[in-house]
mmCIF file of C-alpha atoms and ligand atoms in Angstrom:
data_model
loop_
_atom_site.group_PDB
_atom_site.id
_atom_site.type_symbol
_atom_site.label_atom_id
_atom_site.label_comp_id
_atom_site.label_asym_id
_atom_site.label_seq_id
_atom_site.Cartn_x
_atom_site.Cartn_y
_atom_site.Cartn_z
ATOM 1 C CA MET A 1 -24.244 15.592 -5.064
ATOM 2 C CA PRO A 2 -20.952 13.923 -6.111
ATOM 3 C CA ASN A 3 -19.736 10.652 -4.672
ATOM 4 C CA ALA A 4 -16.439 10.555 -2.758
ATOM 5 C CA TYR A 5 -14.055 7.767 -3.729
ATOM 6 C CA ILE A 6 -10.513 6.822 -2.841
ATOM 7 C CA SER A 7 -8.551 7.848 -5.928
ATOM 8 C CA GLY A 8 -5.054 6.965 -4.679
ATOM 9 C CA THR A 9 -3.253 5.224 -1.830
ATOM 10 C CA GLY A 10 0.299 5.395 -0.486
ATOM 11 C CA PHE A 11 2.374 4.363 2.492
ATOM 12 C CA TYR A 12 5.798 4.659 4.026
ATOM 13 C CA VAL A 13 7.514 2.835 6.870
ATOM 14 C CA PRO A 14 10.966 3.777 8.156
ATOM 15 C CA PRO A 15 13.716 1.303 7.208
ATOM 16 C CA ARG A 16 14.879 0.280 10.717
ATOM 17 C CA VAL A 17 13.372 -3.104 11.635
ATOM 18 C CA VAL A 18 13.050 -3.890 15.354
ATOM 19 C CA LYS A 19 12.331 -7.564 15.961
ATOM 20 C CA ASN A 20 10.713 -8.837 19.142
ATOM 21 C CA ASP A 21 14.065 -10.192 20.296
ATOM 22 C CA ASP A 22 15.647 -6.764 19.709
ATOM 23 C CA LEU A 23 13.388 -5.338 22.439
ATOM 24 C CA ARG A 24 15.210 -7.666 24.817
ATOM 25 C CA THR A 25 18.737 -7.508 23.407
ATOM 26 C CA GLN A 26 18.897 -3.820 22.395
ATOM 27 C CA TYR A 27 16.609 -2.220 24.971
ATOM 28 C CA GLY A 28 16.986 -4.633 27.879
ATOM 29 C CA ILE A 29 13.242 -5.302 28.182
ATOM 30 C CA ASP A 30 12.322 -8.479 30.047
ATOM 31 C CA THR A 31 10.246 -10.076 27.283
ATOM 32 C CA THR A 32 10.421 -12.841 24.703
ATOM 33 C CA HIS A 33 9.549 -13.227 21.048
ATOM 34 C CA GLU A 34 7.131 -16.040 21.968
ATOM 35 C CA TRP A 35 5.257 -13.922 24.569
ATOM 36 C CA ILE A 36 4.637 -11.090 22.118
ATOM 37 C CA LEU A 37 3.887 -13.318 19.120
ATOM 38 C CA GLN A 38 1.473 -15.564 20.979
ATOM 39 C CA ARG A 39 -0.592 -12.720 22.462
ATOM 40 C CA THR A 40 -0.491 -10.180 19.626
ATOM 41 C CA GLY A 41 0.749 -11.765 16.387
ATOM 42 C CA ILE A 42 3.530 -9.148 16.179
ATOM 43 C CA GLU A 43 6.963 -10.319 14.957
ATOM 44 C CA GLU A 44 8.628 -6.996 14.248
ATOM 45 C CA ARG A 45 7.941 -3.294 13.863
ATOM 46 C CA ARG A 46 9.698 -0.246 12.360
ATOM 47 C CA PHE A 47 11.246 2.536 14.445
ATOM 48 C CA ALA A 48 12.127 5.895 12.899
ATOM 49 C CA ASP A 49 15.497 7.424 13.709
ATOM 50 C CA GLU A 50 16.048 10.426 15.945
ATOM 51 C CA GLY A 51 15.236 13.588 14.012
ATOM 52 C CA VAL A 52 12.292 12.032 12.132
ATOM 53 C CA GLY A 53 8.717 12.913 13.124
ATOM 54 C CA SER A 54 5.187 12.087 12.034
ATOM 55 C CA ALA A 55 4.973 14.822 9.395
ATOM 56 C CA ASP A 56 8.252 13.511 7.888
ATOM 57 C CA LEU A 57 6.886 9.961 7.686
ATOM 58 C CA ALA A 58 3.719 11.320 6.082
ATOM 59 C CA VAL A 59 5.564 13.014 3.197
ATOM 60 C CA PRO A 60 6.463 9.923 1.086
ATOM 61 C CA ALA A 61 3.106 8.304 1.878
ATOM 62 C CA ALA A 62 1.267 11.436 0.702
ATOM 63 C CA GLN A 63 3.421 11.778 -2.405
ATOM 64 C CA MET A 64 2.679 8.164 -3.359
ATOM 65 C CA ALA A 65 -1.060 8.606 -2.801
ATOM 66 C CA VAL A 66 -1.214 11.788 -4.884
ATOM 67 C CA LYS A 67 0.821 10.172 -7.686
ATOM 68 C CA ASN A 68 -1.347 7.043 -7.658
ATOM 69 C CA ALA A 69 -4.427 9.261 -7.858
ATOM 70 C CA GLY A 70 -2.985 10.748 -11.059
ATOM 71 C CA LEU A 71 -2.923 14.189 -9.473
ATOM 72 C CA GLN A 72 -0.437 16.980 -8.847
ATOM 73 C CA MET A 73 0.186 18.166 -5.302
ATOM 74 C CA ASN A 74 -1.539 21.496 -5.963
ATOM 75 C CA ASP A 75 -4.723 19.687 -7.028
ATOM 76 C CA LEU A 76 -5.340 19.066 -3.306
ATOM 77 C CA ASP A 77 -7.968 21.220 -1.598
ATOM 78 C CA MET A 78 -7.498 20.072 1.967
ATOM 79 C CA ILE A 79 -5.290 17.990 4.276
ATOM 80 C CA VAL A 80 -6.682 15.858 7.095
ATOM 81 C CA PHE A 81 -3.934 14.488 9.333
ATOM 82 C CA ALA A 82 -4.791 11.760 11.854
ATOM 83 C CA THR A 83 -2.192 11.108 14.547
ATOM 84 C CA LEU A 84 -1.727 10.622 18.274
ATOM 85 C CA SER A 85 1.988 11.332 17.971
ATOM 86 C CA SER A 86 1.810 14.838 16.531
ATOM 87 C CA ASP A 87 5.154 16.535 16.032
ATOM 88 C CA HIS A 88 4.405 19.075 18.769
ATOM 89 C CA CYS A 89 1.659 20.006 21.212
ATOM 90 C CA PHE A 90 0.636 22.687 18.736
ATOM 91 C CA PRO A 91 0.336 23.446 15.916
ATOM 92 C CA GLY A 92 -0.892 20.167 14.520
ATOM 93 C CA SER A 93 1.125 18.023 12.122
ATOM 94 C CA GLY A 94 -1.117 18.949 9.162
ATOM 95 C CA VAL A 95 0.529 22.342 8.684
ATOM 96 C CA TYR A 96 4.026 20.834 8.869
ATOM 97 C CA LEU A 97 3.023 18.324 6.219
ATOM 98 C CA GLN A 98 1.498 21.050 4.059
ATOM 99 C CA GLU A 99 4.785 22.966 4.085
ATOM 100 C CA LYS A 100 6.921 19.833 3.536
ATOM 101 C CA LEU A 101 4.811 18.877 0.506
ATOM 102 C CA GLY A 102 5.666 22.235 -1.058
ATOM 103 C CA LEU A 103 2.094 23.483 -0.894
ATOM 104 C CA CYS A 104 3.096 26.908 0.398
ATOM 105 C CA LYS A 105 5.573 27.555 -2.419
ATOM 106 C CA GLY A 106 5.222 29.537 -5.611
ATOM 107 C CA ASP A 107 2.746 32.010 -7.072
ATOM 108 C CA ASP A 108 0.003 29.369 -7.342
ATOM 109 C CA ALA A 109 0.188 28.318 -3.651
ATOM 110 C CA LYS A 110 -3.387 27.570 -2.540
ATOM 111 C CA PHE A 111 -2.712 27.493 1.216
ATOM 112 C CA VAL A 112 -5.213 24.666 1.552
ATOM 113 C CA GLY A 113 -6.803 23.950 4.916
ATOM 114 C CA ALA A 114 -5.003 21.556 7.268
ATOM 115 C CA LEU A 115 -7.020 19.735 9.913
ATOM 116 C CA ASP A 116 -5.585 17.471 12.618
ATOM 117 C CA VAL A 117 -7.740 14.605 13.900
ATOM 118 C CA ARG A 118 -6.983 13.348 17.409
ATOM 119 C CA ASN A 119 -8.847 10.071 17.486
ATOM 120 C CA GLN A 120 -5.967 7.673 17.918
ATOM 121 C CA CYS A 121 -6.580 4.211 16.447
ATOM 122 C CA SER A 122 -9.896 5.199 14.872
ATOM 123 C CA GLY A 123 -8.407 8.465 13.532
ATOM 124 C CA PHE A 124 -8.302 7.239 9.950
ATOM 125 C CA ILE A 125 -11.995 6.270 9.857
ATOM 126 C CA TYR A 126 -12.964 9.577 11.492
ATOM 127 C CA SER A 127 -10.821 11.397 8.905
ATOM 128 C CA LEU A 128 -12.208 9.393 5.998
ATOM 129 C CA GLY A 129 -15.757 10.215 7.127
ATOM 130 C CA THR A 130 -14.863 13.905 7.428
ATOM 131 C CA ALA A 131 -13.146 14.021 4.026
ATOM 132 C CA ALA A 132 -15.940 12.133 2.260
ATOM 133 C CA SER A 133 -18.562 14.432 3.803
ATOM 134 C CA MET A 134 -16.659 17.510 2.610
ATOM 135 C CA VAL A 135 -16.325 16.120 -0.890
ATOM 136 C CA LYS A 136 -19.986 15.115 -1.072
ATOM 137 C CA ALA A 137 -20.983 18.566 0.192
ATOM 138 C CA GLY A 138 -18.980 20.180 -2.615
ATOM 139 C CA ALA A 139 -16.544 21.874 -0.199
ATOM 140 C CA ALA A 140 -13.511 20.094 -1.704
ATOM 141 C CA LYS A 141 -12.667 17.998 -4.787
ATOM 142 C CA HIS A 142 -9.522 16.251 -3.555
ATOM 143 C CA VAL A 143 -8.756 15.745 0.138
ATOM 144 C CA LEU A 144 -5.499 14.188 1.308
ATOM 145 C CA VAL A 145 -6.146 11.956 4.326
ATOM 146 C CA VAL A 146 -3.040 10.843 6.191
ATOM 147 C CA GLY A 147 -2.511 8.647 9.225
ATOM 148 C CA ALA A 148 1.058 8.826 10.548
ATOM 149 C CA GLU A 149 2.654 7.859 13.838
ATOM 150 C CA THR A 150 6.071 8.088 15.449
ATOM 151 C CA HIS A 151 5.415 5.918 18.466
ATOM 152 C CA SER A 152 9.030 4.940 19.080
ATOM 153 C CA ALA A 153 9.856 8.328 20.590
ATOM 154 C CA ALA A 154 7.118 8.062 23.198
ATOM 155 C CA LEU A 155 7.295 4.420 24.320
ATOM 156 C CA ASP A 156 8.639 3.451 27.716
ATOM 157 C CA LEU A 157 11.189 1.035 26.245
ATOM 158 C CA THR A 158 11.931 -0.602 29.595
ATOM 159 C CA THR A 159 10.465 -3.622 31.409
ATOM 160 C CA ARG A 160 8.144 -1.216 33.269
ATOM 161 C CA GLY A 161 6.515 -0.252 29.962
ATOM 162 C CA ARG A 162 6.650 -3.621 28.193
ATOM 163 C CA ASN A 163 2.872 -4.182 28.025
ATOM 164 C CA VAL A 164 2.535 -1.100 25.790
ATOM 165 C CA ALA A 165 6.017 -0.776 24.273
ATOM 166 C CA SER A 166 5.917 -4.196 22.624
ATOM 167 C CA LEU A 167 2.771 -3.348 20.646
ATOM 168 C CA PHE A 168 3.533 -0.204 18.671
ATOM 169 C CA GLY A 169 5.515 0.786 15.588
ATOM 170 C CA ASP A 170 6.089 3.796 13.339
ATOM 171 C CA GLY A 171 4.657 4.362 9.872
ATOM 172 C CA ALA A 172 2.392 6.395 7.634
ATOM 173 C CA GLY A 173 -0.455 5.677 5.237
ATOM 174 C CA ALA A 174 -2.323 8.086 2.990
ATOM 175 C CA VAL A 175 -5.291 8.186 0.655
ATOM 176 C CA VAL A 176 -6.753 10.860 -1.582
ATOM 177 C CA VAL A 177 -10.536 11.201 -1.337
ATOM 178 C CA SER A 178 -11.851 12.650 -4.597
ATOM 179 C CA ALA A 179 -15.164 13.740 -6.079
ATOM 180 C CA THR A 180 -16.699 11.578 -8.793
ATOM 181 C CA GLU A 181 -19.975 11.306 -10.665
ATOM 182 C CA GLU A 182 -19.411 7.518 -10.883
ATOM 183 C CA ASP A 183 -21.482 5.217 -8.690
ATOM 184 C CA ARG A 184 -18.682 4.263 -6.285
ATOM 185 C CA GLY A 185 -16.844 5.441 -3.204
ATOM 186 C CA VAL A 186 -17.453 5.909 0.506
ATOM 187 C CA ARG A 187 -20.953 4.698 1.342
ATOM 188 C CA SER A 188 -22.118 4.426 4.948
ATOM 189 C CA PHE A 189 -19.806 5.192 7.799
ATOM 190 C CA LYS A 190 -20.469 4.992 11.500
ATOM 191 C CA LEU A 191 -18.447 6.768 14.201
ATOM 192 C CA GLY A 192 -18.767 6.124 17.927
ATOM 193 C CA ALA A 193 -17.203 6.986 21.261
ATOM 194 C CA ASP A 194 -17.602 6.085 24.929
ATOM 195 C CA GLY A 195 -15.907 8.668 27.128
ATOM 196 C CA ARG A 196 -16.475 6.602 30.274
ATOM 197 C CA PHE A 197 -13.316 4.746 29.240
ATOM 198 C CA ALA A 198 -11.185 7.831 28.509
ATOM 199 C CA ASP A 199 -8.546 6.952 31.122
ATOM 200 C CA VAL A 200 -8.297 3.238 30.267
ATOM 201 C CA LEU A 201 -5.892 3.892 27.409
ATOM 202 C CA SER A 202 -4.239 7.282 27.643
ATOM 203 C CA GLN A 203 -0.967 9.160 27.575
ATOM 204 C CA LYS A 204 -1.522 12.300 29.584
ATOM 205 C CA VAL A 205 1.934 13.947 29.682
ATOM 206 C CA TRP A 206 0.426 17.022 31.328
ATOM 207 C CA ASP A 207 -2.673 18.101 33.238
ATOM 208 C CA ILE A 208 -4.043 21.441 32.072
ATOM 209 C CA LYS A 209 -6.067 21.718 35.302
ATOM 210 C CA LYS A 210 -2.791 22.122 37.215
ATOM 211 C CA ARG A 211 -0.934 25.434 37.598
ATOM 212 C CA PRO A 212 1.415 25.180 35.786
ATOM 213 C CA PHE A 213 0.286 22.287 33.654
ATOM 214 C CA ILE A 214 3.639 20.494 34.110
ATOM 215 C CA PRO A 215 5.234 20.673 37.593
ATOM 216 C CA GLN A 216 8.553 22.500 37.693
ATOM 217 C CA ASN A 217 11.618 21.954 39.815
ATOM 218 C CA ALA A 218 13.391 24.807 41.661
ATOM 219 C CA ASP A 219 15.169 25.790 38.433
ATOM 220 C CA GLY A 220 11.894 26.079 36.525
ATOM 221 C CA VAL A 221 12.500 22.891 34.550
ATOM 222 C CA GLY A 222 9.412 20.813 33.814
ATOM 223 C CA GLN A 223 9.224 17.463 35.644
ATOM 224 C CA ILE A 224 6.974 14.750 34.302
ATOM 225 C CA ALA A 225 6.284 11.693 36.456
ATOM 226 C CA PRO A 226 6.551 8.329 34.641
ATOM 227 C CA GLU A 227 2.809 7.607 34.950
ATOM 228 C CA MET A 228 2.121 10.892 33.122
ATOM 229 C CA MET A 229 4.982 10.594 30.651
ATOM 230 C CA TRP A 230 4.101 7.152 29.280
ATOM 231 C CA ALA A 231 0.929 5.600 27.907
ATOM 232 C CA GLN A 232 -1.176 3.678 30.419
ATOM 233 C CA MET A 233 -3.390 0.816 29.291
ATOM 234 C CA ASP A 234 -5.679 -1.799 30.773
ATOM 235 C CA GLY A 235 -5.007 -4.314 27.995
ATOM 236 C CA LYS A 236 -7.733 -6.816 28.895
ATOM 237 C CA LEU A 237 -10.441 -4.136 29.021
ATOM 238 C CA VAL A 238 -9.260 -2.715 25.700
ATOM 239 C CA PHE A 239 -9.323 -6.186 24.140
ATOM 240 C CA LYS A 240 -12.870 -6.934 25.322
ATOM 241 C CA ASN A 241 -14.289 -3.575 24.213
ATOM 242 C CA ALA A 242 -12.428 -3.655 20.890
ATOM 243 C CA VAL A 243 -13.996 -6.981 19.958
ATOM 244 C CA GLU A 244 -17.510 -5.897 20.921
ATOM 245 C CA ARG A 245 -17.409 -2.426 19.405
ATOM 246 C CA MET A 246 -15.743 -3.427 16.149
ATOM 247 C CA MET A 247 -18.249 -6.221 15.532
ATOM 248 C CA ARG A 248 -21.195 -3.968 16.320
ATOM 249 C CA ALA A 249 -19.866 -1.109 14.152
ATOM 250 C CA LEU A 250 -19.380 -3.503 11.241
ATOM 251 C CA MET A 251 -22.913 -4.801 11.592
ATOM 252 C CA GLU A 252 -24.309 -1.254 11.794
ATOM 253 C CA VAL A 253 -22.700 -0.152 8.513
ATOM 254 C CA CYS A 254 -23.866 -3.349 6.832
ATOM 255 C CA VAL A 255 -27.426 -2.752 8.025
ATOM 256 C CA ALA A 256 -27.245 0.875 6.847
ATOM 257 C CA GLU A 257 -26.196 -0.377 3.390
ATOM 258 C CA GLY A 258 -28.730 -3.210 3.339
ATOM 259 C CA ILE A 259 -25.967 -5.801 2.901
ATOM 260 C CA THR A 260 -24.506 -8.704 4.873
ATOM 261 C CA GLY A 261 -20.892 -9.666 5.510
ATOM 262 C CA GLN A 262 -21.108 -12.037 2.556
ATOM 263 C CA ASP A 263 -21.521 -9.081 0.177
ATOM 264 C CA ILE A 264 -18.142 -7.679 1.263
ATOM 265 C CA ASP A 265 -15.078 -8.621 -0.794
ATOM 266 C CA MET A 266 -12.334 -7.328 1.516
ATOM 267 C CA PHE A 267 -12.162 -6.433 5.211
ATOM 268 C CA PHE A 268 -9.592 -3.977 6.545
ATOM 269 C CA PHE A 269 -9.330 -4.220 10.319
ATOM 270 C CA HIS A 270 -7.316 -1.862 12.476
ATOM 271 C CA GLN A 271 -4.098 -3.709 13.339
ATOM 272 C CA ALA A 272 -3.974 -3.547 17.154
ATOM 273 C CA ASN A 273 -3.751 -7.213 17.937
ATOM 274 C CA LEU A 274 -4.058 -10.157 15.552
ATOM 275 C CA ARG A 275 -6.030 -12.030 18.226
ATOM 276 C CA ILE A 276 -8.707 -9.301 18.315
ATOM 277 C CA ASN A 277 -9.118 -9.525 14.548
ATOM 278 C CA GLN A 278 -9.051 -13.330 14.464
ATOM 279 C CA TYR A 279 -11.762 -13.429 17.127
ATOM 280 C CA ILE A 280 -13.976 -11.094 15.076
ATOM 281 C CA GLN A 281 -13.221 -12.982 11.878
ATOM 282 C CA GLN A 282 -14.173 -16.320 13.454
ATOM 283 C CA HIS A 283 -17.263 -14.932 15.145
ATOM 284 C CA LEU A 284 -18.568 -13.367 11.928
ATOM 285 C CA GLY A 285 -17.432 -16.283 9.734
ATOM 286 C CA ILE A 286 -15.154 -14.180 7.500
ATOM 287 C CA PRO A 287 -12.837 -16.321 5.340
ATOM 288 C CA ASP A 288 -9.070 -15.655 5.429
ATOM 289 C CA GLU A 289 -8.866 -14.628 1.784
ATOM 290 C CA LYS A 290 -11.091 -11.614 2.498
ATOM 291 C CA VAL A 291 -8.836 -10.213 5.225
ATOM 292 C CA CYS A 292 -5.483 -8.382 5.030
ATOM 293 C CA HIS A 293 -3.082 -8.246 7.984
ATOM 294 C CA ASN A 294 0.308 -6.624 8.384
ATOM 295 C CA ILE A 295 0.593 -6.358 12.162
ATOM 296 C CA MET A 296 3.232 -9.132 12.000
ATOM 297 C CA ARG A 297 5.588 -6.745 10.190
ATOM 298 C CA TYR A 298 4.638 -3.311 11.519
ATOM 299 C CA GLY A 299 2.992 -3.747 14.932
ATOM 300 C CA ASN A 300 0.236 -1.267 15.765
ATOM 301 C CA THR A 301 0.764 1.959 13.808
ATOM 302 C CA THR A 302 -2.488 3.424 15.217
ATOM 303 C CA ALA A 303 -3.983 5.959 12.729
ATOM 304 C CA ALA A 304 -1.763 4.574 9.967
ATOM 305 C CA THR A 305 -2.828 0.910 10.097
ATOM 306 C CA ILE A 306 -5.767 0.993 7.692
ATOM 307 C CA PRO A 307 -4.287 3.330 5.032
ATOM 308 C CA ILE A 308 -1.060 1.242 5.039
ATOM 309 C CA LEU A 309 -3.156 -1.913 4.598
ATOM 310 C CA LEU A 310 -5.108 -0.330 1.732
ATOM 311 C CA ALA A 311 -1.947 0.812 -0.047
ATOM 312 C CA GLU A 312 -0.246 -2.564 0.330
ATOM 313 C CA ALA A 313 -3.336 -4.470 -0.798
ATOM 314 C CA GLU A 314 -3.663 -2.272 -3.868
ATOM 315 C CA GLN A 315 0.045 -2.622 -4.653
ATOM 316 C CA GLN A 316 -0.212 -6.433 -4.345
ATOM 317 C CA GLY A 317 -3.257 -6.511 -6.634
ATOM 318 C CA ARG A 318 -5.506 -7.876 -3.888
ATOM 319 C CA LEU A 319 -7.632 -4.742 -3.744
ATOM 320 C CA LYS A 320 -9.236 -4.010 -7.098
ATOM 321 C CA ARG A 321 -11.683 -1.615 -8.663
ATOM 322 C CA GLY A 322 -15.276 -2.714 -8.142
ATOM 323 C CA MET A 323 -14.659 -4.470 -4.823
ATOM 324 C CA LYS A 324 -16.870 -3.748 -1.824
ATOM 325 C CA CYS A 325 -14.685 -3.059 1.213
ATOM 326 C CA ALA A 326 -15.365 -2.805 4.925
ATOM 327 C CA MET A 327 -13.026 -0.924 7.276
ATOM 328 C CA VAL A 328 -13.256 -0.917 11.044
ATOM 329 C CA ALA A 329 -11.152 0.474 13.885
ATOM 330 C CA PHE A 330 -11.233 0.887 17.654
ATOM 331 C CA GLY A 331 -8.958 2.656 20.090
ATOM 332 C CA SER A 332 -8.311 5.108 22.876
ATOM 333 C CA GLY A 333 -11.229 7.237 24.008
ATOM 334 C CA PHE A 334 -12.760 4.700 23.561
ATOM 335 C CA THR A 335 -13.523 5.679 19.991
ATOM 336 C CA TRP A 336 -14.399 3.511 17.023
ATOM 337 C CA GLY A 337 -15.547 3.683 13.446
ATOM 338 C CA ALA A 338 -16.510 1.557 10.460
ATOM 339 C CA ALA A 339 -17.067 2.335 6.800
ATOM 340 C CA ILE A 340 -18.240 0.615 3.635
ATOM 341 C CA VAL A 341 -16.362 1.711 0.517
ATOM 342 C CA ASP A 342 -16.997 0.635 -3.066
ATOM 343 C CA TRP A 343 -13.478 0.711 -4.500
HETATM 344 N N1 LIG B 1 6.568 -9.506 27.656
HETATM 345 C C1 LIG B 1 6.492 -10.314 28.727
HETATM 346 N N2 LIG B 1 5.583 -10.154 29.714
HETATM 347 C C2 LIG B 1 4.714 -9.132 29.588
HETATM 348 C C3 LIG B 1 4.739 -8.257 28.489
HETATM 349 C C4 LIG B 1 5.717 -8.473 27.494
HETATM 350 N N3 LIG B 1 5.822 -7.690 26.401
HETATM 351 N N4 LIG B 1 3.743 -7.355 28.635
HETATM 352 C C5 LIG B 1 3.128 -7.653 29.793
HETATM 353 N N5 LIG B 1 3.708 -8.714 30.361
HETATM 354 C C6 LIG B 1 3.378 -9.362 31.630
HETATM 355 C C7 LIG B 1 2.689 -8.416 32.582
HETATM 356 O O1 LIG B 1 3.631 -7.622 33.268
HETATM 357 C C8 LIG B 1 1.981 -9.391 33.472
HETATM 358 O O2 LIG B 1 2.907 -9.893 34.408
HETATM 359 P P1 LIG B 1 2.460 -10.159 35.935
HETATM 360 O O3 LIG B 1 1.376 -11.209 35.842
HETATM 361 O O4 LIG B 1 3.715 -10.643 36.567
HETATM 362 O O5 LIG B 1 1.950 -8.854 36.452
HETATM 363 C C9 LIG B 1 1.602 -10.539 32.543
HETATM 364 O O6 LIG B 1 2.455 -10.399 31.400
HETATM 365 C C10 LIG B 1 0.168 -10.507 32.103
HETATM 366 O O7 LIG B 1 -0.132 -9.179 31.675
HETATM 367 P P2 LIG B 1 -1.524 -8.803 31.042
HETATM 368 O O8 LIG B 1 -1.503 -7.344 30.679
HETATM 369 O O9 LIG B 1 -2.621 -9.285 31.936
HETATM 370 O O10 LIG B 1 -1.468 -9.711 29.730
HETATM 371 P P3 LIG B 1 -2.585 -10.004 28.680
HETATM 372 O O11 LIG B 1 -2.737 -11.454 28.552
HETATM 373 O O12 LIG B 1 -3.811 -9.176 28.895
HETATM 374 O O13 LIG B 1 -1.913 -9.493 27.324
HETATM 375 C C11 LIG B 1 -1.917 -7.583 25.854
HETATM 376 C C12 LIG B 1 -1.502 -8.156 27.215
HETATM 377 C C13 LIG B 1 -1.187 -8.348 24.772
HETATM 378 C C14 LIG B 1 -1.524 -6.128 25.815
HETATM 379 C C15 LIG B 1 -3.431 -7.778 25.681
HETATM 380 O O14 LIG B 1 -4.130 -7.397 26.832
HETATM 381 C C16 LIG B 1 -3.918 -6.985 24.525
HETATM 382 O O15 LIG B 1 -3.474 -7.117 23.426
HETATM 383 N N6 LIG B 1 -4.916 -6.138 24.739
HETATM 384 C C17 LIG B 1 -5.390 -5.283 23.689
HETATM 385 C C18 LIG B 1 -4.695 -4.006 23.836
HETATM 386 C C19 LIG B 1 -4.405 -3.349 22.549
HETATM 387 O O16 LIG B 1 -4.526 -3.883 21.484
HETATM 388 N N7 LIG B 1 -3.957 -2.134 22.656
HETATM 389 C C20 LIG B 1 -3.527 -1.404 21.517
HETATM 390 C C21 LIG B 1 -3.943 -0.020 21.574
HETATM 391 S S1 LIG B 1 -5.655 0.173 21.439
HETATM 392 C C22 LIG B 1 -5.987 -0.270 19.969
HETATM 393 O O17 LIG B 1 -5.258 -0.009 19.054
HETATM 394 C C23 LIG B 1 -7.170 -1.102 19.901
#
């Protein structure tokens, strides 16, 4: 059975920087830079322009990952696309990305499979686990795993929505998971979920139990109430569960590998809130030099946080061949996941 390693990384963030103060001055939100910074560590985020969606953001990230893997686009056997801000209700963003990458063109088009993963903040770890399992099973040699989000289009950018709107940003990260006979790659991974908390962090938009699923006015135009249109979150409950679940998931993958935190060279935490990660870091005694953060610059990019971190760390020379890495994420569902990867 081959091993499954990360052969290339890439990322892309849109150029428009939105600082905390811009939320107040440009959008009229009653907030301050200090409030957001103190509670979350966020200083700024990127917003994509009108006309740009998640599959668009994924294109340059995917191209960079494939190039860094030393591959051609048509070497890919499969696309796994993690997002909560898919371009449309259906089809998923994976097929849009496949077409945009040119994978449907020419006589040698392979029409590779395209799978969308709807696991929000833990979507990348779920996707990595899926891709690695496929590679190890011999079902694919090179799987493109992308996390991409266009949150800016679906945030209630008013004072009413400030508790959620101040947290999120747009961006995309990608990795290629490839087969190798070398003794490296994705080792243990652990995925979890607790559906009792499904409504605690959700954006419902419609209710498929209703007839029709979106209420219509007399002219047949769909009407979505604000509490359905925008994400709802109990921030304190999310914070508490994130800390507990991420720590436990990390410990479980370490136990499965027969290692301790001290054996890990680099930790890649989901970037939801710097305070969540600092709490875990302190509690587990993880030194600063083993942790990468970018939430200050990008906010929470949900499924994209970890692949962006990986790509930046590799680009900066912090993440090197031979390092033992831990990745951990938690988010809506609640869902969570952790993985140990020998780089
Ligand atoms: N600016 C100013 N005031 C604000 C803002 C803002 N951006 N957002 C909320 N407030 C106000 C609230 O309206 C409330 O005012 P009130 O007392 O008059 O009603 C007050 O601040 C306190 O609100 P809380 O929600 O209780 O504030 P809290 O201290 O819990 O901090 C926060 C909120 C930062 C969201 C925190 O709960 C948190 O980070 N939780 C984790 C949530 C998270 O990370 N979610 C990301 C998605 S899930 C994931 O990726 C893990």
